[in-house]
mmCIF file of C-alpha atoms in Angstrom:
data_model
loop_
_atom_site.group_PDB
_atom_site.id
_atom_site.type_symbol
_atom_site.label_atom_id
_atom_site.label_comp_id
_atom_site.label_asym_id
_atom_site.label_seq_id
_atom_site.Cartn_x
_atom_site.Cartn_y
_atom_site.Cartn_z
ATOM 1 C CA UNK A 1 97.006 103.259 67.882
ATOM 2 C CA UNK A 2 95.428 101.165 70.447
ATOM 3 C CA UNK A 3 92.728 102.565 72.384
ATOM 4 C CA UNK A 4 93.924 103.937 75.541
ATOM 5 C CA UNK A 5 90.552 103.690 78.226
ATOM 6 C CA UNK A 6 88.893 106.552 79.594
ATOM 7 C CA UNK A 7 87.301 106.261 82.561
ATOM 8 C CA UNK A 8 85.280 108.489 84.580
ATOM 9 C CA UNK A 9 85.045 110.598 87.074
ATOM 10 C CA UNK A 10 88.343 111.726 86.158
ATOM 11 C CA UNK A 11 91.104 114.067 88.102
ATOM 12 C CA UNK A 12 91.900 117.235 86.127
ATOM 13 C CA UNK A 13 95.466 117.315 85.244
ATOM 14 C CA UNK A 14 95.405 113.584 86.786
ATOM 15 C CA UNK A 15 95.681 111.042 84.042
ATOM 16 C CA UNK A 16 98.636 108.847 83.440
ATOM 17 C CA UNK A 17 100.734 111.298 85.610
ATOM 18 C CA UNK A 18 98.812 110.497 88.326
ATOM 19 C CA UNK A 19 101.379 107.587 89.194
ATOM 20 C CA UNK A 20 103.389 110.853 90.133
ATOM 21 C CA UNK A 21 100.654 112.461 91.911
ATOM 22 C CA UNK A 22 98.592 109.915 92.850
ATOM 23 C CA UNK A 23 98.947 107.293 95.668
ATOM 24 C CA UNK A 24 100.659 104.238 94.276
ATOM 25 C CA UNK A 25 98.669 101.870 92.699
ATOM 26 C CA UNK A 26 98.742 98.474 93.762
ATOM 27 C CA UNK A 27 100.903 95.970 91.756
ATOM 28 C CA UNK A 28 99.763 92.612 90.860
ATOM 29 C CA UNK A 29 102.330 90.006 89.596
ATOM 30 C CA UNK A 30 100.176 88.985 87.085
ATOM 31 C CA UNK A 31 99.554 91.506 85.388
ATOM 32 C CA UNK A 32 100.021 90.059 81.972
ATOM 33 C CA UNK A 33 97.303 87.451 82.843
ATOM 34 C CA UNK A 34 94.493 90.621 82.267
ATOM 35 C CA UNK A 35 95.756 91.524 78.974
ATOM 36 C CA UNK A 36 97.776 88.774 77.049
ATOM 37 C CA UNK A 37 96.103 87.433 74.474
ATOM 38 C CA UNK A 38 94.111 90.383 74.423
ATOM 39 C CA UNK A 39 93.275 91.708 70.730
ATOM 40 C CA UNK A 40 94.068 95.546 71.684
ATOM 41 C CA UNK A 41 97.839 93.957 71.763
ATOM 42 C CA UNK A 42 99.917 94.331 68.840
ATOM 43 C CA UNK A 43 102.700 91.544 69.197
ATOM 44 C CA UNK A 44 103.536 91.776 65.554
ATOM 45 C CA UNK A 45 105.277 95.205 66.228
ATOM 46 C CA UNK A 46 108.306 95.245 64.363
ATOM 47 C CA UNK A 47 111.807 96.985 65.444
ATOM 48 C CA UNK A 48 112.283 100.697 65.079
ATOM 49 C CA UNK A 49 116.194 100.798 64.835
ATOM 50 C CA UNK A 50 117.307 104.453 65.378
ATOM 51 C CA UNK A 51 114.234 105.544 66.710
ATOM 52 C CA UNK A 52 113.010 106.190 70.171
ATOM 53 C CA UNK A 53 109.969 106.117 70.794
ATOM 54 C CA UNK A 54 107.854 108.131 73.958
ATOM 55 C CA UNK A 55 104.593 108.306 75.255
ATOM 56 C CA UNK A 56 103.522 110.996 77.073
ATOM 57 C CA UNK A 57 100.413 112.355 78.523
ATOM 58 C CA UNK A 58 99.365 115.518 76.314
ATOM 59 C CA UNK A 59 97.355 116.858 79.166
ATOM 60 C CA UNK A 60 99.685 116.462 82.100
ATOM 61 C CA UNK A 61 100.581 119.628 83.920
ATOM 62 C CA UNK A 62 104.646 118.457 82.947
ATOM 63 C CA UNK A 63 103.453 117.906 79.199
ATOM 64 C CA UNK A 64 105.986 120.103 77.387
ATOM 65 C CA UNK A 65 108.835 119.534 80.236
ATOM 66 C CA UNK A 66 108.809 115.613 79.657
ATOM 67 C CA UNK A 67 108.915 116.174 75.671
ATOM 68 C CA UNK A 68 112.083 118.512 75.837
ATOM 69 C CA UNK A 69 113.800 115.644 78.322
ATOM 70 C CA UNK A 70 112.472 113.139 76.162
ATOM 71 C CA UNK A 71 114.324 114.732 73.118
ATOM 72 C CA UNK A 72 117.445 115.445 75.478
ATOM 73 C CA UNK A 73 117.266 111.483 75.969
ATOM 74 C CA UNK A 74 117.370 110.916 72.238
ATOM 75 C CA UNK A 75 120.158 113.765 71.392
ATOM 76 C CA UNK A 76 122.418 111.851 73.932
ATOM 77 C CA UNK A 77 121.776 108.459 72.952
ATOM 78 C CA UNK A 78 122.423 109.344 68.881
ATOM 79 C CA UNK A 79 118.711 108.413 67.988
ATOM 80 C CA UNK A 80 115.679 110.006 66.540
ATOM 81 C CA UNK A 81 112.773 110.225 69.028
ATOM 82 C CA UNK A 82 108.657 110.209 68.122
ATOM 83 C CA UNK A 83 106.448 111.018 70.710
ATOM 84 C CA UNK A 84 102.882 109.315 71.031
ATOM 85 C CA UNK A 85 100.181 111.522 73.095
ATOM 86 C CA UNK A 86 98.445 109.720 75.131
ATOM 87 C CA UNK A 87 95.039 111.548 76.361
ATOM 88 C CA UNK A 88 93.528 109.831 79.052
ATOM 89 C CA UNK A 89 91.622 110.037 82.315
ATOM 90 C CA UNK A 90 91.282 107.699 85.199
ATOM 91 C CA UNK A 91 89.320 107.979 88.626
ATOM 92 C CA UNK A 92 90.762 108.273 92.071
ATOM 93 C CA UNK A 93 91.430 104.545 92.316
ATOM 94 C CA UNK A 94 93.460 104.348 89.482
ATOM 95 C CA UNK A 95 91.352 101.557 88.053
ATOM 96 C CA UNK A 96 92.807 99.990 84.575
ATOM 97 C CA UNK A 97 95.872 102.244 84.251
ATOM 98 C CA UNK A 98 98.351 99.806 84.498
ATOM 99 C CA UNK A 99 96.908 97.314 81.984
ATOM 100 C CA UNK A 100 96.240 100.898 79.244
ATOM 101 C CA UNK A 101 100.347 101.082 80.431
ATOM 102 C CA UNK A 102 100.899 97.692 79.295
ATOM 103 C CA UNK A 103 99.036 98.121 76.065
ATOM 104 C CA UNK A 104 100.188 101.452 74.968
ATOM 105 C CA UNK A 105 104.014 100.393 75.985
ATOM 106 C CA UNK A 106 103.703 97.097 73.518
ATOM 107 C CA UNK A 107 102.083 98.543 70.911
ATOM 108 C CA UNK A 108 102.875 102.526 70.674
ATOM 109 C CA UNK A 109 106.036 103.379 72.422
ATOM 110 C CA UNK A 110 109.280 102.129 74.066
ATOM 111 C CA UNK A 111 109.177 104.483 77.344
ATOM 112 C CA UNK A 112 105.728 106.470 78.573
ATOM 113 C CA UNK A 113 107.378 109.579 80.108
ATOM 114 C CA UNK A 114 106.589 111.580 83.111
ATOM 115 C CA UNK A 115 105.621 108.635 85.656
ATOM 116 C CA UNK A 116 106.159 108.449 89.337
ATOM 117 C CA UNK A 117 109.263 106.294 90.276
ATOM 118 C CA UNK A 118 108.312 103.900 92.831
ATOM 119 C CA UNK A 119 108.513 100.050 94.010
ATOM 120 C CA UNK A 120 105.040 99.639 93.218
ATOM 121 C CA UNK A 121 104.844 98.638 89.557
ATOM 122 C CA UNK A 122 103.757 95.075 88.345
ATOM 123 C CA UNK A 123 106.799 92.973 87.019
ATOM 124 C CA UNK A 124 105.599 93.440 84.120
ATOM 125 C CA UNK A 125 107.452 96.883 84.008
ATOM 126 C CA UNK A 126 111.053 98.564 85.000
ATOM 127 C CA UNK A 127 111.504 102.023 85.343
ATOM 128 C CA UNK A 128 114.362 104.559 84.830
ATOM 129 C CA UNK A 129 116.178 106.554 87.233
ATOM 130 C CA UNK A 130 114.524 109.775 88.048
ATOM 131 C CA UNK A 131 115.076 112.820 86.021
ATOM 132 C CA UNK A 132 113.119 115.408 88.167
ATOM 133 C CA UNK A 133 111.156 115.987 91.489
ATOM 134 C CA UNK A 134 108.487 117.679 92.477
ATOM 135 C CA UNK A 135 107.372 119.414 95.712
ATOM 136 C CA UNK A 136 103.892 119.451 96.676
ATOM 137 C CA UNK A 137 103.478 123.017 97.798
ATOM 138 C CA UNK A 138 100.789 125.287 100.191
ATOM 139 C CA UNK A 139 99.315 128.056 98.259
ATOM 140 C CA UNK A 140 97.857 131.023 100.439
ATOM 141 C CA UNK A 141 96.497 134.478 99.927
ATOM 142 C CA UNK A 142 97.052 136.252 103.146
ATOM 143 C CA UNK A 143 100.440 138.222 103.690
ATOM 144 C CA UNK A 144 100.658 137.027 107.329
ATOM 145 C CA UNK A 145 101.181 133.425 106.084
ATOM 146 C CA UNK A 146 104.974 132.819 105.288
ATOM 147 C CA UNK A 147 104.564 128.907 106.654
ATOM 148 C CA UNK A 148 102.422 126.097 107.197
ATOM 149 C CA UNK A 149 102.801 126.907 110.839
ATOM 150 C CA UNK A 150 101.554 130.272 110.618
ATOM 151 C CA UNK A 151 97.973 128.964 110.395
ATOM 152 C CA UNK A 152 95.599 129.400 113.002
ATOM 153 C CA UNK A 153 94.279 125.750 113.908
ATOM 154 C CA UNK A 154 90.456 125.456 112.658
ATOM 155 C CA UNK A 155 91.494 127.267 109.598
ATOM 156 C CA UNK A 156 89.917 125.270 106.532
ATOM 157 C CA UNK A 157 92.781 123.810 103.816
ATOM 158 C CA UNK A 158 91.994 122.271 101.054
ATOM 159 C CA UNK A 159 93.870 119.605 99.269
ATOM 160 C CA UNK A 160 94.461 118.037 95.727
ATOM 161 C CA UNK A 161 92.201 114.814 96.398
ATOM 162 C CA UNK A 162 94.073 110.828 97.012
ATOM 163 C CA UNK A 163 97.899 112.431 96.195
ATOM 164 C CA UNK A 164 100.528 112.009 98.164
ATOM 165 C CA UNK A 165 100.776 115.426 99.179
ATOM 166 C CA UNK A 166 97.510 115.339 100.854
ATOM 167 C CA UNK A 167 98.483 112.238 102.558
ATOM 168 C CA UNK A 168 101.615 113.402 103.686
ATOM 169 C CA UNK A 169 99.626 116.419 105.244
ATOM 170 C CA UNK A 170 97.200 114.249 106.914
ATOM 171 C CA UNK A 171 99.608 112.285 108.292
ATOM 172 C CA UNK A 172 101.328 115.060 110.163
ATOM 173 C CA UNK A 173 97.848 116.839 110.566
ATOM 174 C CA UNK A 174 96.581 113.868 112.806
ATOM 175 C CA UNK A 175 99.827 113.383 114.891
ATOM 176 C CA UNK A 176 98.956 116.848 116.415
ATOM 177 C CA UNK A 177 96.897 117.559 119.071
ATOM 178 C CA UNK A 178 93.307 117.965 118.617
ATOM 179 C CA UNK A 179 92.981 121.549 119.221
ATOM 180 C CA UNK A 180 96.361 122.432 116.786
ATOM 181 C CA UNK A 181 94.557 120.186 113.890
ATOM 182 C CA UNK A 182 93.741 121.979 110.850
ATOM 183 C CA UNK A 183 90.584 121.253 109.027
ATOM 184 C CA UNK A 184 90.654 119.644 105.746
ATOM 185 C CA UNK A 185 88.583 120.079 102.708
ATOM 186 C CA UNK A 186 89.157 117.470 99.867
ATOM 187 C CA UNK A 187 88.995 118.812 96.201
ATOM 188 C CA UNK A 188 88.880 116.249 93.436
ATOM 189 C CA UNK A 189 89.234 119.860 91.096
ATOM 190 C CA UNK A 190 92.495 121.731 91.327
ATOM 191 C CA UNK A 191 90.999 124.663 89.459
ATOM 192 C CA UNK A 192 87.695 125.069 92.171
ATOM 193 C CA UNK A 193 90.079 124.762 94.942
ATOM 194 C CA UNK A 194 91.471 127.918 93.752
ATOM 195 C CA UNK A 195 88.607 129.377 92.974
ATOM 196 C CA UNK A 196 87.901 128.393 96.530
ATOM 197 C CA UNK A 197 90.878 130.205 98.354
ATOM 198 C CA UNK A 198 90.545 132.948 96.584
ATOM 199 C CA UNK A 199 87.076 133.685 97.528
ATOM 200 C CA UNK A 200 88.127 133.150 101.619
ATOM 201 C CA UNK A 201 86.596 129.516 101.798
ATOM 202 C CA UNK A 202 89.436 128.420 102.849
ATOM 203 C CA UNK A 203 92.928 130.157 103.467
ATOM 204 C CA UNK A 204 95.301 127.407 102.031
ATOM 205 C CA UNK A 205 95.814 124.672 99.273
ATOM 206 C CA UNK A 206 97.540 121.464 99.255
ATOM 207 C CA UNK A 207 98.388 120.610 95.875
ATOM 208 C CA UNK A 208 101.126 119.520 93.076
ATOM 209 C CA UNK A 209 103.413 122.081 92.366
ATOM 210 C CA UNK A 210 103.372 122.073 88.690
ATOM 211 C CA UNK A 211 99.247 122.082 88.493
ATOM 212 C CA UNK A 212 99.038 125.485 90.310
ATOM 213 C CA UNK A 213 101.054 125.942 86.859
ATOM 214 C CA UNK A 214 99.032 124.575 84.930
ATOM 215 C CA UNK A 215 95.604 126.135 86.322
ATOM 216 C CA UNK A 216 97.053 129.680 86.797
ATOM 217 C CA UNK A 217 97.797 130.261 83.499
ATOM 218 C CA UNK A 218 94.557 131.036 82.291
ATOM 219 C CA UNK A 219 93.606 132.822 85.346
ATOM 220 C CA UNK A 220 95.296 136.299 86.074
ATOM 221 C CA UNK A 221 93.883 136.550 89.721
ATOM 222 C CA UNK A 222 96.120 133.656 90.839
ATOM 223 C CA UNK A 223 98.938 136.201 90.772
ATOM 224 C CA UNK A 224 97.651 136.822 94.498
ATOM 225 C CA UNK A 225 98.593 133.319 95.617
ATOM 226 C CA UNK A 226 101.939 132.943 97.134
ATOM 227 C CA UNK A 227 103.484 129.301 97.098
ATOM 228 C CA UNK A 228 105.000 128.106 100.539
ATOM 229 C CA UNK A 229 106.840 124.566 100.829
ATOM 230 C CA UNK A 230 104.966 122.406 102.793
ATOM 231 C CA UNK A 231 107.716 122.150 106.070
ATOM 232 C CA UNK A 232 107.679 120.834 108.225
ATOM 233 C CA UNK A 233 105.122 117.757 106.457
ATOM 234 C CA UNK A 234 107.662 115.092 104.911
ATOM 235 C CA UNK A 235 107.101 112.918 101.900
ATOM 236 C CA UNK A 236 105.509 115.592 99.745
ATOM 237 C CA UNK A 237 107.143 115.305 96.777
ATOM 238 C CA UNK A 238 107.441 113.202 93.391
ATOM 239 C CA UNK A 239 110.505 111.341 91.802
ATOM 240 C CA UNK A 240 109.711 111.214 88.007
ATOM 241 C CA UNK A 241 110.812 109.107 85.514
ATOM 242 C CA UNK A 242 109.881 107.137 82.834
ATOM 243 C CA UNK A 243 108.128 103.367 83.038
ATOM 244 C CA UNK A 244 109.205 100.646 80.139
ATOM 245 C CA UNK A 245 108.217 97.239 79.782
ATOM 246 C CA UNK A 246 110.527 94.550 82.185
ATOM 247 C CA UNK A 247 112.368 92.995 78.561
ATOM 248 C CA UNK A 248 113.453 96.433 77.791
ATOM 249 C CA UNK A 249 116.162 96.249 80.479
ATOM 250 C CA UNK A 250 118.896 97.128 78.456
ATOM 251 C CA UNK A 251 117.158 100.179 76.787
ATOM 252 C CA UNK A 252 116.152 101.342 80.288
ATOM 253 C CA UNK A 253 119.676 101.085 81.519
ATOM 254 C CA UNK A 254 120.954 103.185 78.579
ATOM 255 C CA UNK A 255 118.044 106.095 79.138
ATOM 256 C CA UNK A 256 119.461 106.040 82.803
ATOM 257 C CA UNK A 257 122.537 106.534 81.446
ATOM 258 C CA UNK A 258 120.995 109.640 79.520
ATOM 259 C CA UNK A 259 119.511 110.581 82.276
ATOM 260 C CA UNK A 260 122.314 110.847 84.536
ATOM 261 C CA UNK A 261 123.782 113.272 81.770
ATOM 262 C CA UNK A 262 121.358 115.308 81.899
ATOM 263 C CA UNK A 263 121.170 115.860 85.243
ATOM 264 C CA UNK A 264 124.960 116.309 85.737
ATOM 265 C CA UNK A 265 125.845 118.645 83.403
ATOM 266 C CA UNK A 266 122.713 121.485 84.325
ATOM 267 C CA UNK A 267 120.221 120.615 81.012
ATOM 268 C CA UNK A 268 117.406 118.891 83.135
ATOM 269 C CA UNK A 269 117.555 122.584 85.455
ATOM 270 C CA UNK A 270 117.538 124.427 82.321
ATOM 271 C CA UNK A 271 114.870 122.731 80.743
ATOM 272 C CA UNK A 272 112.520 123.375 83.558
ATOM 273 C CA UNK A 273 113.194 126.986 83.256
ATOM 274 C CA UNK A 274 112.471 126.866 79.466
ATOM 275 C CA UNK A 275 109.429 124.491 79.703
ATOM 276 C CA UNK A 276 107.479 127.160 82.756
ATOM 277 C CA UNK A 277 108.309 125.056 85.542
ATOM 278 C CA UNK A 278 111.257 127.426 86.464
ATOM 279 C CA UNK A 279 109.176 128.571 89.861
ATOM 280 C CA UNK A 280 108.086 125.179 90.772
ATOM 281 C CA UNK A 281 109.626 123.761 93.937
ATOM 282 C CA UNK A 282 111.794 121.255 91.754
ATOM 283 C CA UNK A 283 115.262 119.724 90.937
ATOM 284 C CA UNK A 284 117.254 117.612 88.616
ATOM 285 C CA UNK A 285 117.162 113.931 89.325
ATOM 286 C CA UNK A 286 115.545 112.420 92.762
ATOM 287 C CA UNK A 287 115.433 114.209 96.046
#
């Protein structure tokens, strides 16, 4: 397997799913120039016939669900599936992420599951339609808070740094009058942010829904946290699908057909529940 570069510092649970959670990485029309001819590329890879190989981030908060979706896609396409776990971490700027994704798709797999579907990828890639969408949420402890607007101005709110949820929240907070804004405290570690919510340092936290499920799994005290929508904040969600190399457009169209079928017959919704994400604000297909 080709080496996947790990850059420090990293964000917990961001890794390659960071393309769903983090800001879009600027596309490069000449990504090939940086990796073509690289000794990491195995250009001799032979065809795998009726085997569909998926890469996925084994540390992602949605890893079990992404694998389950890959299995369902293979079943709909009547092909065997193989999963290649990738363990990777990137700084908040996502440096080298697209280059490493190109290497992984060239050497190890046909598609990378669990990535955001947006238009900012380099021309070397193509994306499927979304098989799921997730919301960013507002976690609170105080029973007096039933929505974001119940939190008094000047109160401290934590945000998961460099995420779409943070950007959407900041956009909304910044257009409010100066006296009605909240004080935002950015956190690179969602687990630490949860600790600060529980000890009262902050009164609310904005983070990716599946991330809360992941960090709360080993912390019984997290049962005190209630997840609220971020309304009236707009745009705090991620449409998630798979990424392939651009030359795999036919395969992408076949995967798209399988995804459409899985969304339509309720399989995606059932898999969300069976994978432990049933309580996360999410839904099949795009939002």
